[in-house]
């Protein structure tokens, strides 16, 4: 077995191990959330509110944005090395961050409107918790973009723990 194959196997094992740790911590997080909020209206409202930023993470952070930027980052790395790739990543972040903040504020505004129009306690809880959970969205989208950049640089492991 060549050194390159050994390195690839080590990277695969590291990624698989940290992904397993991530899944276990995600399970613990879900158990703590259920213990704190219960399985009633408040728990359902929290799960709903927490899913909204995670939907944007899947669509933007780990979906279209990453799929569009990773090939360009790879090309920039081949052309000009890591400085060129990081300059491109900086360019993407400068363009992405205002949109993420604007989208977050829009979602908070919609949730505020929903809160004002809520006719029952469950909808009020869901709207309030959505307002509290939305600032998480730009952070996890940026983290997903950084994860893809770090993986492209050949660093595997700790970024995988954040996947759950």
Coordinates of N, CA and C in Angstrom, one line a residue:
X1 N 0.8 -1.2 0.0 CA 0.0 0.0 0.0 C 0.9 1.2 0.0
X2 N 0.6 2.2 -0.9 CA 1.4 3.4 -1.0 C 1.1 4.4 0.2
X3 N 2.0 5.3 0.3 CA 1.7 6.4 1.3 C 0.5 7.1 1.1
X4 N 0.2 7.4 -0.2 CA -1.0 8.1 -0.6 C -2.3 7.4 -0.2
X5 N -2.3 6.1 -0.4 CA -3.4 5.2 0.0 C -3.6 5.2 1.5
X6 N -2.5 5.1 2.2 CA -2.5 5.1 3.7 C -3.1 6.5 4.2
X7 N -2.7 7.6 3.6 CA -3.2 8.9 3.9 C -4.7 9.0 3.7
X8 N -5.2 8.4 2.5 CA -6.6 8.5 2.2 C -7.4 7.6 3.2
X9 N -6.9 6.5 3.5 CA -7.6 5.6 4.5 C -7.7 6.3 5.9
X10 N -6.5 7.0 6.3 CA -6.6 7.7 7.5 C -7.6 8.8 7.5
X11 N -7.7 9.5 6.4 CA -8.7 10.6 6.3 C -10.1 10.1 6.3
X12 N -10.3 8.9 5.6 CA -11.6 8.3 5.6 C -12.0 7.9 7.1
X13 N -11.1 7.3 7.7 CA -11.3 6.8 9.1 C -11.6 8.0 10.0
X14 N -10.8 9.1 9.9 CA -11.0 10.3 10.7 C -12.4 10.9 10.4
X15 N -12.8 11.0 9.2 CA -14.1 11.6 8.8 C -15.2 10.7 9.3
X16 N -15.1 9.4 9.2 CA -16.1 8.5 9.7 C -16.2 8.5 11.2
X17 N -15.1 8.6 11.9 CA -15.1 8.6 13.3 C -15.8 9.9 13.8
X18 N -15.4 11.0 13.3 CA -16.0 12.3 13.7 C -17.4 12.4 13.3
X19 N -17.8 11.8 12.2 CA -19.2 11.8 11.8 C -20.0 11.0 12.8
X20 N -19.5 9.9 13.3 CA -20.1 9.1 14.3 C -20.3 9.8 15.6
X21 N -19.2 10.5 16.0 CA -19.3 11.4 17.2 C -20.4 12.4 17.1
X22 N -20.4 13.0 15.9 CA -21.4 14.0 15.6 C -22.8 13.5 15.7
X23 N -23.0 12.3 15.2 CA -24.4 11.7 15.3 C -24.8 11.4 16.7
X24 N -23.8 10.9 17.5 CA -24.1 10.6 18.9 C -24.4 11.9 19.7
X25 N -23.6 13.0 19.4 CA -23.9 14.2 20.1 C -25.2 14.8 19.6
X26 N -25.6 14.6 18.4 CA -26.9 15.0 17.9 C -28.0 14.3 18.6
X27 N -27.8 13.0 18.8 CA -28.8 12.2 19.6 C -28.9 12.8 21.0
X28 N -27.8 13.0 21.6 CA -27.8 13.6 23.0 C -28.5 15.0 23.0
X29 N -28.2 15.8 22.0 CA -28.9 17.1 21.9 C -30.4 16.9 21.8
X30 N -30.9 16.0 21.0 CA -32.3 15.7 20.8 C -32.9 15.2 22.1
X31 N -32.2 14.4 22.8 CA -32.7 13.9 24.1 C -32.8 15.0 25.1
X32 N -31.8 15.9 25.2 CA -31.8 17.0 26.1 C -33.0 18.0 25.8
X33 N -33.1 18.2 24.5 CA -34.2 19.1 24.0 C -35.6 18.5 24.4
X34 N -35.8 17.2 24.2 CA -37.0 16.6 24.6 C -37.2 16.7 26.1
X35 N -36.1 16.5 26.9 CA -36.2 16.5 28.3 C -36.6 17.9 28.8
X36 N -36.0 18.9 28.1 CA -36.3 20.3 28.5 C -37.7 20.8 28.1
X37 N -38.1 20.5 26.9 CA -39.3 21.1 26.3 C -40.5 20.1 26.4
X38 N -40.2 18.8 26.5 CA -41.2 17.8 26.5 C -41.7 17.5 25.1
X39 N -42.7 16.6 25.1 CA -43.2 16.2 23.8 C -44.5 16.9 23.5
X40 N -44.8 17.9 24.2 CA -46.1 18.7 24.0 C -45.9 19.8 23.0
X41 N -46.7 20.9 23.2 CA -46.8 22.0 22.3 C -45.5 22.7 22.3
X42 N -44.8 22.9 23.4 CA -43.6 23.7 23.4 C -42.5 22.9 22.7
X43 N -42.4 21.6 22.9 CA -41.4 20.8 22.2 C -41.6 20.8 20.7
X44 N -42.9 20.7 20.3 CA -43.2 20.7 18.8 C -42.8 22.1 18.2
X45 N -43.1 23.1 19.0 CA -42.8 24.5 18.5 C -41.3 24.7 18.4
X46 N -40.6 24.2 19.3 CA -39.1 24.3 19.2 C -38.6 23.5 18.0
X47 N -39.0 22.3 17.9 CA -38.5 21.5 16.7 C -38.9 22.2 15.4
X48 N -40.0 22.8 15.3 CA -40.4 23.5 14.1 C -39.5 24.7 13.9
X49 N -39.3 25.5 14.9 CA -38.5 26.7 14.8 C -37.0 26.3 14.5
X50 N -36.5 25.2 15.1 CA -35.1 24.8 14.8 C -34.9 24.3 13.4
X51 N -36.0 23.7 12.8 CA -35.9 23.2 11.5 C -35.7 24.3 10.4
X52 N -36.2 25.5 10.7 CA -36.2 26.5 9.6 C -34.7 26.9 9.3
X53 N -33.9 27.3 10.3 CA -32.5 27.6 10.0 C -31.8 26.4 9.4
X54 N -32.1 25.2 9.9 CA -31.4 24.0 9.3 C -31.8 23.7 7.9
X55 N -33.1 24.1 7.5 CA -33.5 24.0 6.1 C -32.6 24.9 5.2
X56 N -32.4 26.1 5.7 CA -31.5 27.0 4.9 C -30.1 26.5 4.9
X57 N -29.6 25.9 6.0 CA -28.3 25.3 5.9 C -28.2 24.3 4.9
X58 N -29.2 23.4 4.8 CA -29.2 22.3 3.8 C -29.2 22.9 2.4
X59 N -30.1 23.9 2.2 CA -30.2 24.5 0.9 C -29.0 25.3 0.5
X60 N -28.6 26.2 1.3 CA -27.6 27.2 1.0 C -26.2 26.7 1.4
X61 N -26.0 26.4 2.7 CA -24.7 26.1 3.2 C -24.1 24.8 2.6
X62 N -24.9 23.8 2.7 CA -24.5 22.4 2.2 C -25.0 22.0 0.9
X63 N -25.8 22.9 0.3 CA -26.5 22.5 -1.0 C -25.9 23.3 -2.1
X64 N -26.7 24.2 -2.7 CA -26.3 24.9 -3.9 C -25.0 25.8 -3.8
X65 N -24.9 26.4 -2.7 CA -23.7 27.3 -2.5 C -22.4 26.5 -2.5
X66 N -22.4 25.5 -1.7 CA -21.2 24.6 -1.7 C -20.9 23.9 -3.0
X67 N -22.0 23.4 -3.6 CA -21.8 22.8 -4.9 C -21.3 23.7 -6.0
X68 N -21.7 25.0 -5.9 CA -21.2 26.0 -6.8 C -19.8 26.5 -6.5
X69 N -19.4 26.6 -5.3 CA -18.1 27.2 -4.9 C -17.0 26.2 -4.9
X70 N -17.2 24.9 -4.5 CA -16.1 24.0 -4.4 C -15.3 23.8 -5.7
X71 N -16.0 23.6 -6.8 CA -15.2 23.4 -8.0 C -14.4 24.7 -8.4
X72 N -14.9 25.9 -8.1 CA -14.2 27.1 -8.4 C -13.0 27.2 -7.4
X73 N -13.3 26.9 -6.1 CA -12.2 26.9 -5.1 C -11.1 25.9 -5.5
X74 N -11.4 24.8 -6.0 CA -10.4 23.8 -6.5 C -9.6 24.3 -7.6
X75 N -10.3 25.0 -8.6 CA -9.6 25.6 -9.7 C -8.7 26.7 -9.3
X76 N -9.2 27.5 -8.4 CA -8.3 28.6 -7.9 C -7.1 28.1 -7.1
X77 N -7.3 27.0 -6.4 CA -6.2 26.4 -5.7 C -5.1 25.9 -6.7
X78 N -5.6 25.2 -7.8 CA -4.7 24.7 -8.8 C -4.0 25.9 -9.5
X79 N -4.7 27.0 -9.8 CA -4.1 28.1 -10.6 C -3.2 28.9 -9.7
X80 N -3.6 29.3 -8.5 CA -2.8 30.3 -7.7 C -2.5 29.8 -6.3
X81 N -2.8 28.6 -6.0 CA -2.5 28.1 -4.7 C -3.5 28.5 -3.7
X82 N -3.2 28.3 -2.4 CA -4.2 28.6 -1.4 C -4.5 30.1 -1.2
X83 N -3.5 31.0 -1.5 CA -3.9 32.4 -1.4 C -5.0 32.8 -2.4
X84 N -4.9 32.3 -3.6 CA -6.0 32.6 -4.6 C -7.3 32.0 -4.1
X85 N -7.3 30.8 -3.6 CA -8.5 30.1 -3.1 C -9.1 30.9 -2.0
X86 N -8.3 31.3 -1.0 CA -8.8 32.1 0.1 C -9.3 33.4 -0.3
X87 N -8.7 34.1 -1.3 CA -9.2 35.3 -1.8 C -10.6 35.1 -2.4
X88 N -10.8 34.0 -3.1 CA -12.1 33.8 -3.7 C -13.1 33.5 -2.6
X89 N -12.7 32.7 -1.6 CA -13.6 32.4 -0.4 C -14.0 33.7 0.3
X90 N -13.0 34.6 0.4 CA -13.3 35.9 1.1 C -14.3 36.7 0.2
X91 N -14.1 36.6 -1.1 CA -15.0 37.3 -2.0 C -16.5 36.7 -1.9
X92 N -16.6 35.4 -1.8 CA -17.9 34.8 -1.6 C -18.5 35.2 -0.3
X93 N -17.7 35.2 0.7 CA -18.3 35.5 2.1 C -18.7 37.0 2.1
X94 N -18.0 37.9 1.5 CA -18.4 39.3 1.5 C -19.7 39.5 0.7
X95 N -19.9 38.7 -0.3 CA -21.2 38.8 -1.0 C -22.3 38.0 -0.3
X96 N -22.0 36.9 0.3 CA -23.0 36.1 1.0 C -23.5 36.6 2.3
X97 N -22.7 37.2 3.1 CA -23.1 37.6 4.4 C -24.2 38.6 4.4
X98 N -24.2 39.7 3.6 CA -25.3 40.6 3.6 C -26.6 39.9 3.2
X99 N -26.6 39.0 2.3 CA -27.8 38.3 1.9 C -28.3 37.4 3.0
X100 N -27.4 36.7 3.7 CA -27.8 35.9 4.8 C -28.4 36.7 5.9
X101 N -27.8 37.8 6.2 CA -28.3 38.7 7.3 C -29.7 39.2 6.8
X102 N -29.8 39.7 5.6 CA -31.1 40.1 5.1 C -32.2 39.1 5.1
X103 N -31.8 37.9 4.7 CA -32.8 36.7 4.7 C -33.2 36.4 6.2
X104 N -32.2 36.5 7.1 CA -32.5 36.3 8.5 C -33.5 37.3 9.0
X105 N -33.2 38.6 8.7 CA -34.1 39.6 9.2 C -35.5 39.5 8.5
X106 N -35.5 39.1 7.3 CA -36.8 38.9 6.6 C -37.6 37.8 7.3
X107 N -36.9 36.7 7.6 CA -37.6 35.6 8.3 C -38.0 36.0 9.7
X108 N -37.2 36.8 10.4 CA -37.6 37.3 11.7 C -38.9 38.2 11.6
X109 N -38.9 39.0 10.5 CA -40.1 39.9 10.3 C -41.3 39.1 10.0
X110 N -41.2 38.0 9.2 CA -42.3 37.1 9.0 C -42.8 36.5 10.3
X111 N -41.8 36.0 11.1 CA -42.2 35.4 12.3 C -42.9 36.4 13.3
X112 N -42.4 37.6 13.3 CA -43.1 38.7 14.1 C -44.5 38.9 13.7
X113 N -44.7 38.9 12.3 CA -46.1 39.0 11.8 C -46.9 37.8 12.2
X114 N -46.3 36.7 12.2 CA -47.0 35.4 12.6 C -47.4 35.5 14.0
X115 N -46.4 36.0 14.8 CA -46.6 36.1 16.3 C -47.8 37.1 16.6
X116 N -47.9 38.2 15.8 CA -49.0 39.1 16.0 C -50.3 38.5 15.6
X117 N -50.3 37.7 14.6 CA -51.6 37.1 14.1 C -51.9 35.7 14.8
X118 N -51.0 35.2 15.6 CA -51.2 33.9 16.2 C -52.5 33.9 17.1
X119 N -53.3 32.9 16.9 CA -54.5 32.8 17.7 C -54.5 31.8 18.8
X120 N -53.4 31.0 18.8 CA -53.3 30.0 19.9 C -51.9 30.0 20.5
X121 N -51.8 29.4 21.6 CA -50.5 29.4 22.3 C -49.4 28.6 21.5
X122 N -49.8 27.6 20.9 CA -48.8 26.8 20.1 C -48.2 27.6 19.0
X123 N -49.0 28.4 18.3 CA -48.5 29.2 17.2 C -47.6 30.4 17.8
X124 N -48.0 30.9 18.9 CA -47.2 31.9 19.6 C -45.8 31.4 20.0
X125 N -45.8 30.2 20.5 CA -44.5 29.5 20.9 C -43.7 29.3 19.6
X126 N -44.3 28.8 18.6 CA -43.5 28.5 17.4 C -42.9 29.8 16.8
X127 N -43.7 30.9 16.8 CA -43.3 32.2 16.2 C -42.1 32.7 17.1
X128 N -42.3 32.7 18.4 CA -41.3 33.3 19.3 C -40.0 32.5 19.2
X129 N -40.1 31.2 19.1 CA -38.9 30.3 19.0 C -38.2 30.5 17.7
X130 N -39.0 30.7 16.6 CA -38.4 30.9 15.3 C -37.6 32.2 15.3
X131 N -38.1 33.2 16.0 CA -37.4 34.5 16.1 C -36.0 34.3 16.8
X132 N -36.1 33.5 17.8 CA -34.8 33.2 18.6 C -33.9 32.3 17.8
X133 N -34.4 31.4 17.0 CA -33.5 30.4 16.3 C -32.9 31.0 15.0
X134 N -33.6 32.0 14.4 CA -33.1 32.4 13.1 C -31.7 33.0 13.0
X135 N -31.2 33.7 14.0 CA -29.8 34.2 14.0 C -28.8 33.0 13.8
X136 N -29.2 31.8 14.1 CA -28.3 30.6 13.9 C -28.1 30.4 12.4
X137 N -29.0 30.8 11.5 CA -28.9 30.5 10.1 C -27.7 31.0 9.4
X138 N -27.3 32.3 9.5 CA -26.1 32.7 8.8 C -24.8 32.0 9.3
X139 N -24.8 31.8 10.6 CA -23.7 31.2 11.2 C -23.4 29.7 10.7
X140 N -24.5 29.0 10.6 CA -24.3 27.6 10.1 C -24.1 27.5 8.6
X141 N -24.6 28.5 7.9 CA -24.3 28.5 6.4 C -22.9 28.8 6.2
X142 N -22.4 29.8 6.9 CA -20.9 30.1 6.8 C -20.1 29.0 7.2
X143 N -20.4 28.3 8.3 CA -19.7 27.2 8.8 C -19.6 26.1 7.8
X144 N -20.8 25.8 7.1 CA -20.8 24.8 6.0 C -19.9 25.1 4.9
X145 N -19.8 26.4 4.5 CA -18.9 26.8 3.4 C -17.5 26.7 3.9
X146 N -17.1 27.0 5.1 CA -15.8 26.9 5.6 C -15.4 25.4 5.7
X147 N -16.4 24.5 6.0 CA -16.1 23.1 6.1 C -15.7 22.6 4.8
X148 N -16.4 23.0 3.7 CA -16.0 22.5 2.4 C -14.7 23.0 2.0
X149 N -14.3 24.3 2.4 CA -13.0 24.8 2.0 C -11.9 24.1 2.8
X150 N -12.2 23.8 4.1 CA -11.2 23.1 4.9 C -11.0 21.7 4.3
X151 N -12.1 21.0 3.9 CA -11.9 19.7 3.4 C -11.2 19.7 2.0
X152 N -11.4 20.8 1.3 CA -10.7 20.9 0.0 C -9.2 21.1 0.2
X153 N -8.8 21.6 1.4 CA -7.4 21.8 1.7 C -6.8 20.5 2.3
X154 N -7.6 19.5 2.4 CA -7.1 18.2 2.8 C -7.1 18.0 4.3
X155 N -7.9 18.9 5.0 CA -8.0 18.8 6.5 C -9.4 18.2 6.8
X156 N -9.3 17.0 7.3 CA -10.6 16.2 7.6 C -10.6 16.0 9.1
X157 N -11.8 15.9 9.6 CA -11.9 15.5 11.0 C -12.9 16.4 11.8
X158 N -12.3 17.5 12.4 CA -13.1 18.3 13.3 C -14.3 19.0 12.6
X159 N -14.1 19.3 11.4 CA -15.3 19.9 10.7 C -16.5 18.9 10.6
X160 N -16.2 17.7 10.6 CA -17.3 16.7 10.5 C -18.1 16.6 11.8
X161 N -17.5 17.0 12.9 CA -18.3 16.9 14.1 C -19.5 17.9 14.1
X162 N -19.4 18.9 13.3 CA -20.5 19.9 13.3 C -21.6 19.5 12.3
X163 N -21.5 18.3 11.7 CA -22.5 17.9 10.7 C -23.9 17.5 11.2
X164 N -24.0 17.3 12.5 CA -25.4 16.9 13.0 C -26.0 18.1 13.6

